[in-house]
PDB file of C-alpha atoms in Angstrom:
ATOM      1  CA  UNK H   8     102.550 130.747  83.479  1.00 45.00           C
ATOM      2  CA  UNK H   9     101.745 129.020  80.243  1.00 47.00           C
ATOM      3  CA  UNK H  10     100.430 125.487  80.018  1.00 47.00           C
ATOM      4  CA  UNK H  11     103.543 124.396  78.124  1.00 47.00           C
ATOM      5  CA  UNK H  12     105.737 125.749  80.952  1.00 45.00           C
ATOM      6  CA  UNK H  13     103.800 124.179  83.690  1.00 46.00           C
ATOM      7  CA  UNK H  14     103.791 120.715  82.074  1.00 47.00           C
ATOM      8  CA  UNK H  15     107.533 120.837  81.023  1.00 54.00           C
ATOM      9  CA  UNK H  16     108.827 121.977  84.483  1.00 68.00           C
ATOM     10  CA  UNK H  17     109.309 118.916  86.646  1.00 68.00           C
ATOM     11  CA  UNK H  18     110.546 119.192  90.247  1.00 74.00           C
ATOM     12  CA  UNK H  19     114.271 118.677  90.782  1.00 74.00           C
ATOM     13  CA  UNK H  20     114.148 116.760  94.109  1.00 70.00           C
ATOM     14  CA  UNK H  21     117.566 116.064  95.747  1.00 76.00           C
ATOM     15  CA  UNK H  22     118.359 112.351  96.186  1.00 75.00           C
ATOM     16  CA  UNK H  23     118.702 112.650 100.060  1.00 74.00           C
ATOM     17  CA  UNK H  24     115.019 114.017 100.108  1.00 77.00           C
ATOM     18  CA  UNK H  25     113.882 111.096  97.942  1.00 76.00           C
ATOM     19  CA  UNK H  26     115.626 108.702 100.338  1.00 76.00           C
ATOM     20  CA  UNK H  27     113.978 110.376 103.360  1.00 77.00           C
ATOM     21  CA  UNK H  28     110.613 110.181 101.767  1.00 78.00           C
ATOM     22  CA  UNK H  29     110.824 106.464 100.752  1.00 78.00           C
ATOM     23  CA  UNK H  30     112.234 105.447 104.141  1.00 76.00           C
ATOM     24  CA  UNK H  31     109.492 107.370 105.967  1.00 80.00           C
ATOM     25  CA  UNK H  32     106.805 105.805 103.755  1.00 80.00           C
ATOM     26  CA  UNK H  33     108.200 102.344 104.267  1.00 79.00           C
ATOM     27  CA  UNK H  34     108.215 103.062 108.072  1.00 77.00           C
ATOM     28  CA  UNK H  35     104.586 104.022 108.057  1.00 83.00           C
ATOM     29  CA  UNK H  36     103.415 101.083 105.921  1.00 83.00           C
ATOM     30  CA  UNK H  37     105.485  98.570 108.208  1.00 80.00           C
ATOM     31  CA  UNK H  38     103.570 100.008 111.211  1.00 82.00           C
ATOM     32  CA  UNK H  39     100.293  98.996 109.517  1.00 84.00           C
ATOM     33  CA  UNK H  40     101.754  95.714 108.464  1.00 83.00           C
ATOM     34  CA  UNK H  41     102.768  94.918 111.962  1.00 82.00           C
ATOM     35  CA  UNK H  42      99.262  95.690 113.199  1.00 84.00           C
ATOM     36  CA  UNK H  43      97.870  93.248 110.645  1.00 82.00           C
ATOM     37  CA  UNK H  44     100.450  90.718 111.757  1.00 81.00           C
ATOM     38  CA  UNK H  45      99.287  91.109 115.449  1.00 83.00           C
ATOM     39  CA  UNK H  46      95.592  90.867 114.436  1.00 82.00           C
ATOM     40  CA  UNK H  47      96.167  87.698 112.378  1.00 82.00           C
ATOM     41  CA  UNK H  48      98.051  86.178 115.242  1.00 79.00           C
ATOM     42  CA  UNK H  49      94.984  86.777 117.437  1.00 79.00           C
ATOM     43  CA  UNK H  50      92.724  85.271 114.786  1.00 78.00           C
ATOM     44  CA  UNK H  51      94.929  82.251 114.627  1.00 76.00           C
ATOM     45  CA  UNK H  52      94.282  81.681 118.319  1.00 78.00           C
ATOM     46  CA  UNK H  53      90.531  81.982 117.821  1.00 77.00           C
ATOM     47  CA  UNK H  54      90.316  79.925 114.671  1.00 73.00           C
ATOM     48  CA  UNK H  55      89.330  76.297 115.060  1.00 70.00           C
ATOM     49  CA  UNK H  56      91.642  73.564 113.652  1.00 72.00           C
ATOM     50  CA  UNK H  57      91.239  73.025 109.928  1.00 72.00           C
ATOM     51  CA  UNK H  58      90.877  74.987 106.787  1.00 77.00           C
ATOM     52  CA  UNK H  59      90.369  78.331 108.512  1.00 79.00           C
ATOM     53  CA  UNK H  60      93.490  77.942 110.652  1.00 76.00           C
ATOM     54  CA  UNK H  61      95.531  77.072 107.440  1.00 80.00           C
ATOM     55  CA  UNK H  62      94.136  80.256 105.726  1.00 81.00           C
ATOM     56  CA  UNK H  63      95.145  82.419 108.657  1.00 80.00           C
ATOM     57  CA  UNK H  64      98.644  80.859 108.603  1.00 80.00           C
ATOM     58  CA  UNK H  65      98.999  81.791 104.925  1.00 82.00           C
ATOM     59  CA  UNK H  66      97.723  85.216 105.631  1.00 83.00           C
ATOM     60  CA  UNK H  67     100.487  85.650 108.163  1.00 80.00           C
ATOM     61  CA  UNK H  68     103.131  84.409 105.756  1.00 82.00           C
ATOM     62  CA  UNK H  69     102.029  86.916 103.144  1.00 83.00           C
ATOM     63  CA  UNK H  70     102.128  89.748 105.815  1.00 81.00           C
ATOM     64  CA  UNK H  71     105.585  88.680 106.814  1.00 79.00           C
ATOM     65  CA  UNK H  72     106.855  88.712 103.262  1.00 79.00           C
ATOM     66  CA  UNK H  73     105.609  92.358 102.862  1.00 79.00           C
ATOM     67  CA  UNK H  74     107.454  93.425 105.991  1.00 75.00           C
ATOM     68  CA  UNK H  75     110.631  91.711 104.925  1.00 73.00           C
ATOM     69  CA  UNK H  76     110.459  93.436 101.537  1.00 74.00           C
ATOM     70  CA  UNK H  77     110.055  96.775 103.149  1.00 73.00           C
ATOM     71  CA  UNK H  78     112.908  96.223 105.460  1.00 69.00           C
ATOM     72  CA  UNK H  79     115.129  95.169 102.563  1.00 71.00           C
ATOM     73  CA  UNK H  80     114.132  98.311 100.733  1.00 71.00           C
ATOM     74  CA  UNK H  81     115.042 100.478 103.666  1.00 67.00           C
ATOM     75  CA  UNK H  82     118.378  98.819 103.975  1.00 67.00           C
ATOM     76  CA  UNK H  83     119.066  99.392 100.332  1.00 67.00           C
ATOM     77  CA  UNK H  84     118.591 103.200 100.951  1.00 69.00           C
ATOM     78  CA  UNK H  85     120.475 103.406 104.304  1.00 62.00           C
ATOM     79  CA  UNK H  86     123.750 105.219 104.679  1.00 62.00           C
ATOM     80  CA  UNK H  87     126.843 102.988 105.034  1.00 68.00           C
ATOM     81  CA  UNK H  88     129.202 103.397 107.883  1.00 76.00           C
ATOM     82  CA  UNK H  89     131.389 100.325 107.817  1.00 85.00           C
ATOM     83  CA  UNK H  90     133.318  99.065 110.830  1.00 88.00           C
ATOM     84  CA  UNK H  91     136.658  98.310 109.054  1.00 92.00           C
ATOM     85  CA  UNK H  92     138.899  95.409 110.258  1.00 94.00           C
ATOM     86  CA  UNK H  93     141.779  93.553 108.690  1.00 95.00           C
ATOM     87  CA  UNK H  94     140.553  90.528 106.790  1.00 95.00           C
ATOM     88  CA  UNK H  95     142.201  88.178 104.417  1.00 96.00           C
ATOM     89  CA  UNK H  96     141.124  88.822 100.795  1.00 96.00           C
ATOM     90  CA  UNK H  97     141.274  85.044 100.045  1.00 96.00           C
ATOM     91  CA  UNK H  98     139.030  84.324 103.044  1.00 96.00           C
ATOM     92  CA  UNK H  99     136.505  87.102 102.073  1.00 96.00           C
ATOM     93  CA  UNK H 100     136.284  85.642  98.501  1.00 97.00           C
ATOM     94  CA  UNK H 101     135.681  82.120  99.921  1.00 96.00           C
ATOM     95  CA  UNK H 102     133.020  83.562 102.264  1.00 96.00           C
ATOM     96  CA  UNK H 103     131.217  85.106  99.303  1.00 96.00           C
ATOM     97  CA  UNK H 104     131.440  81.791  97.397  1.00 96.00           C
ATOM     98  CA  UNK H 105     129.904  79.753 100.325  1.00 95.00           C
ATOM     99  CA  UNK H 106     127.187  82.280 100.920  1.00 95.00           C
ATOM    100  CA  UNK H 107     126.283  82.444  97.181  1.00 95.00           C
ATOM    101  CA  UNK H 108     126.085  78.615  97.026  1.00 95.00           C
ATOM    102  CA  UNK H 109     123.728  78.656  99.952  1.00 95.00           C
ATOM    103  CA  UNK H 110     121.415  81.444  98.807  1.00 92.00           C
ATOM    104  CA  UNK H 111     121.412  80.709  95.110  1.00 92.00           C
ATOM    105  CA  UNK H 112     122.350  76.956  94.611  1.00 93.00           C
ATOM    106  CA  UNK H 113     121.200  76.666  91.120  1.00 90.00           C
ATOM    107  CA  UNK H 114     122.709  79.870  89.632  1.00 90.00           C
ATOM    108  CA  UNK H 115     125.923  79.682  91.668  1.00 91.00           C
ATOM    109  CA  UNK H 116     126.667  76.336  90.137  1.00 91.00           C
ATOM    110  CA  UNK H 117     127.008  78.081  86.816  1.00 91.00           C
ATOM    111  CA  UNK H 118     129.654  80.639  88.098  1.00 94.00           C
ATOM    112  CA  UNK H 119     133.246  79.720  87.264  1.00 95.00           C
ATOM    113  CA  UNK H 120     135.744  81.196  89.789  1.00 97.00           C
ATOM    114  CA  UNK H 121     139.238  82.253  88.957  1.00 97.00           C
ATOM    115  CA  UNK H 122     140.845  83.287  92.183  1.00 97.00           C
ATOM    116  CA  UNK H 123     144.475  84.259  92.305  1.00 96.00           C
ATOM    117  CA  UNK H 124     145.144  85.533  95.796  1.00 96.00           C
ATOM    118  CA  UNK H 125     147.783  84.660  98.390  1.00 92.00           C
ATOM    119  CA  UNK H 126     148.139  86.500 101.710  1.00 93.00           C
ATOM    120  CA  UNK H 127     146.624  89.835 100.682  1.00 95.00           C
ATOM    121  CA  UNK H 128     144.668  91.764 103.406  1.00 96.00           C
ATOM    122  CA  UNK H 129     141.786  94.004 103.156  1.00 97.00           C
ATOM    123  CA  UNK H 130     140.459  96.774 105.485  1.00 95.00           C
ATOM    124  CA  UNK H 131     136.661  95.932 105.203  1.00 95.00           C
ATOM    125  CA  UNK H 132     133.512  95.409 107.108  1.00 94.00           C
ATOM    126  CA  UNK H 133     133.038  91.735 106.073  1.00 93.00           C
ATOM    127  CA  UNK H 134     129.352  91.608 106.570  1.00 91.00           C
ATOM    128  CA  UNK H 135     128.423  94.723 104.645  1.00 91.00           C
ATOM    129  CA  UNK H 136     130.873  94.041 101.953  1.00 94.00           C
ATOM    130  CA  UNK H 137     129.644  90.530 101.431  1.00 95.00           C
ATOM    131  CA  UNK H 138     126.050  91.795 101.114  1.00 91.00           C
ATOM    132  CA  UNK H 139     127.173  94.191  98.406  1.00 93.00           C
ATOM    133  CA  UNK H 140     128.914  91.306  96.557  1.00 96.00           C
ATOM    134  CA  UNK H 141     125.818  89.093  96.835  1.00 94.00           C
ATOM    135  CA  UNK H 142     123.669  91.960  95.540  1.00 91.00           C
ATOM    136  CA  UNK H 143     126.003  92.175  92.487  1.00 93.00           C
ATOM    137  CA  UNK H 144     125.397  88.390  91.791  1.00 94.00           C
ATOM    138  CA  UNK H 145     121.717  88.581  92.518  1.00 90.00           C
ATOM    139  CA  UNK H 146     121.430  91.473  90.079  1.00 86.00           C
ATOM    140  CA  UNK H 147     123.118  89.351  87.344  1.00 86.00           C
ATOM    141  CA  UNK H 148     120.868  86.350  88.081  1.00 85.00           C
ATOM    142  CA  UNK H 149     117.675  88.386  88.032  1.00 79.00           C
ATOM    143  CA  UNK H 150     118.326  90.263  84.790  1.00 69.00           C
ATOM    144  CA  UNK H 151     119.241  87.261  82.761  1.00 64.00           C
ATOM    145  CA  UNK H 152     116.099  85.208  82.165  1.00 62.00           C
ATOM    146  CA  UNK H 153     117.994  82.135  81.329  1.00 65.00           C
ATOM    147  CA  UNK H 154     121.192  82.505  83.323  1.00 71.00           C
ATOM    148  CA  UNK H 155     123.723  80.151  81.808  1.00 79.00           C
ATOM    149  CA  UNK H 156     127.252  81.131  82.874  1.00 88.00           C
ATOM    150  CA  UNK H 157     129.491  83.823  84.338  1.00 92.00           C
ATOM    151  CA  UNK H 158     133.135  84.011  85.446  1.00 95.00           C
ATOM    152  CA  UNK H 159     134.218  85.577  88.671  1.00 97.00           C
ATOM    153  CA  UNK H 160     137.796  86.702  88.870  1.00 97.00           C
ATOM    154  CA  UNK H 161     139.574  87.858  92.009  1.00 98.00           C
ATOM    155  CA  UNK H 162     143.254  89.028  92.004  1.00 97.00           C
ATOM    156  CA  UNK H 163     145.547  91.642  93.183  1.00 96.00           C
ATOM    157  CA  UNK H 164     146.859  94.353  90.974  1.00 94.00           C
ATOM    158  CA  UNK H 165     149.576  96.634  92.569  1.00 93.00           C
ATOM    159  CA  UNK H 166     148.095  98.008  95.784  1.00 95.00           C
ATOM    160  CA  UNK H 167     144.452  97.016  94.901  1.00 97.00           C
ATOM    161  CA  UNK H 168     142.263  93.869  95.162  1.00 98.00           C
ATOM    162  CA  UNK H 169     140.292  93.502  91.978  1.00 98.00           C
ATOM    163  CA  UNK H 170     137.125  91.572  91.432  1.00 98.00           C
ATOM    164  CA  UNK H 171     135.614  91.101  88.024  1.00 97.00           C
ATOM    165  CA  UNK H 172     132.200  89.500  87.173  1.00 96.00           C
ATOM    166  CA  UNK H 173     132.135  88.627  83.504  1.00 95.00           C
ATOM    167  CA  UNK H 174     128.812  87.877  81.990  1.00 92.00           C
ATOM    168  CA  UNK H 175     128.321  86.743  78.327  1.00 89.00           C
ATOM    169  CA  UNK H 176     125.793  89.014  76.670  1.00 87.00           C
ATOM    170  CA  UNK H 177     124.666  88.364  73.060  1.00 80.00           C
ATOM    171  CA  UNK H 178     122.926  91.627  73.033  1.00 82.00           C
ATOM    172  CA  UNK H 179     123.577  94.641  75.404  1.00 83.00           C
ATOM    173  CA  UNK H 180     122.445  98.143  74.711  1.00 82.00           C
ATOM    174  CA  UNK H 181     122.674  99.883  78.033  1.00 83.00           C
ATOM    175  CA  UNK H 182     125.244 102.637  78.690  1.00 83.00           C
ATOM    176  CA  UNK H 183     127.766 101.818  81.379  1.00 86.00           C
ATOM    177  CA  UNK H 184     128.837 105.515  81.812  1.00 87.00           C
ATOM    178  CA  UNK H 185     126.871 105.932  85.021  1.00 85.00           C
ATOM    179  CA  UNK H 186     126.890 102.307  86.171  1.00 88.00           C
ATOM    180  CA  UNK H 187     125.475 102.169  89.703  1.00 84.00           C
ATOM    181  CA  UNK H 188     124.696 105.884  89.645  1.00 81.00           C
ATOM    182  CA  UNK H 189     121.053 105.789  88.412  1.00 78.00           C
ATOM    183  CA  UNK H 190     118.817 104.593  91.243  1.00 74.00           C
ATOM    184  CA  UNK H 191     115.071 104.195  90.487  1.00 73.00           C
ATOM    185  CA  UNK H 192     115.651 104.340  86.766  1.00 72.00           C
ATOM    186  CA  UNK H 193     114.889 100.671  85.879  1.00 69.00           C
ATOM    187  CA  UNK H 194     111.942  99.539  87.954  1.00 69.00           C
ATOM    188  CA  UNK H 195     109.992  96.398  87.687  1.00 67.00           C
ATOM    189  CA  UNK H 196     107.787  94.120  89.898  1.00 65.00           C
ATOM    190  CA  UNK H 197     109.723  93.620  93.115  1.00 62.00           C
ATOM    191  CA  UNK H 198     112.773  95.621  91.707  1.00 66.00           C
ATOM    192  CA  UNK H 199     113.350  99.206  92.314  1.00 68.00           C
ATOM    193  CA  UNK H 200     116.617  99.983  90.669  1.00 69.00           C
ATOM    194  CA  UNK H 201     118.488 100.369  93.891  1.00 79.00           C
ATOM    195  CA  UNK H 202     120.817  97.234  93.855  1.00 81.00           C
ATOM    196  CA  UNK H 203     123.807  98.481  91.905  1.00 89.00           C
ATOM    197  CA  UNK H 204     123.548 101.861  93.486  1.00 88.00           C
ATOM    198  CA  UNK H 205     123.895 100.204  96.909  1.00 89.00           C
ATOM    199  CA  UNK H 206     126.896  98.151  95.675  1.00 92.00           C
ATOM    200  CA  UNK H 207     128.649 101.414  94.650  1.00 93.00           C
ATOM    201  CA  UNK H 208     127.773 103.302  97.887  1.00 90.00           C
ATOM    202  CA  UNK H 209     129.279 100.330  99.862  1.00 92.00           C
ATOM    203  CA  UNK H 210     132.499  99.949  97.771  1.00 95.00           C
ATOM    204  CA  UNK H 211     132.994 103.779  97.855  1.00 93.00           C
ATOM    205  CA  UNK H 212     132.573 103.762 101.642  1.00 92.00           C
ATOM    206  CA  UNK H 213     135.439 101.268 101.824  1.00 94.00           C
ATOM    207  CA  UNK H 214     137.617 103.501  99.699  1.00 95.00           C
ATOM    208  CA  UNK H 215     137.118 101.653  96.592  1.00 96.00           C
ATOM    209  CA  UNK H 216     135.560 101.862  93.141  1.00 96.00           C
ATOM    210  CA  UNK H 217     132.827 100.244  91.255  1.00 96.00           C
ATOM    211  CA  UNK H 218     131.959 100.299  87.563  1.00 94.00           C
ATOM    212  CA  UNK H 219     131.298  98.323  84.352  1.00 94.00           C
ATOM    213  CA  UNK H 220     132.110  98.244  80.735  1.00 94.00           C
ATOM    214  CA  UNK H 221     130.852  96.132  77.764  1.00 93.00           C
ATOM    215  CA  UNK H 222     133.520  94.273  75.796  1.00 91.00           C
ATOM    216  CA  UNK H 223     131.843  94.225  72.398  1.00 90.00           C
ATOM    217  CA  UNK H 224     134.637  92.037  70.800  1.00 89.00           C
ATOM    218  CA  UNK H 225     133.919  89.301  73.413  1.00 89.00           C
ATOM    219  CA  UNK H 226     130.200  90.164  73.851  1.00 90.00           C
ATOM    220  CA  UNK H 227     130.873  90.312  77.583  1.00 91.00           C
ATOM    221  CA  UNK H 228     129.654  92.648  80.337  1.00 93.00           C
ATOM    222  CA  UNK H 229     132.582  93.251  82.812  1.00 94.00           C
ATOM    223  CA  UNK H 230     131.572  94.514  86.138  1.00 95.00           C
ATOM    224  CA  UNK H 231     134.590  95.544  88.342  1.00 97.00           C
ATOM    225  CA  UNK H 232     135.170  96.266  91.950  1.00 97.00           C
ATOM    226  CA  UNK H 233     138.523  97.625  93.124  1.00 97.00           C
ATOM    227  CA  UNK H 234     139.418  98.014  96.807  1.00 97.00           C
ATOM    228  CA  UNK H 235     142.717  99.107  98.332  1.00 97.00           C
ATOM    229  CA  UNK H 236     144.821  96.496  99.954  1.00 96.00           C
ATOM    230  CA  UNK H 237     146.125  96.867 103.437  1.00 88.00           C
ATOM    231  CA  UNK H 238     149.844  96.836 104.167  1.00 71.00           C
TER     232      UNK H 238
END
């Protein structure tokens, strides 16, 4: 085999195998993190009052943050099996608004809501679906350095519930053709390119659709979720 062939041939690893690897790695690391947490708890008992005890407390907080991050990463990779129940579409949107205001008080104040729902009903898992919607907002807040405004629209169209998140973008060069279908492509500190992929998986598990398009005339990124209404 030539050097050119060996360097150009990269392994084509199926996504389920990647997920399995990352989840196992996270599990192994969490075992070590838990061991450090137990040891730091023991040190806290031995440490005298004062500066040393405060440092041990900070160490435990840092270890706890690592464990939480790993748990969140595993959750983003997990399979979704929603327990569907009948739920008011208007109530669900209101739940999302309240949770958003609680988790992101500064950014949520810059979101304008346009909700046109009456007595429509969804068949959803409220908790999992809410987490996906919050992930969508968090993604918008995180990727806009100086988040200024956005519009969230919720309405019914035929037999569907439609949600649109409209974000003004003076400059947008990404392709939306595979929106939510490119996990691990855009990676940064504390970000692994899994958020939108998770949103898509959750929506499809509910029988819905997820995608986005850039309205160049209005310089606006429009992310859309469509879920079937229950009759």
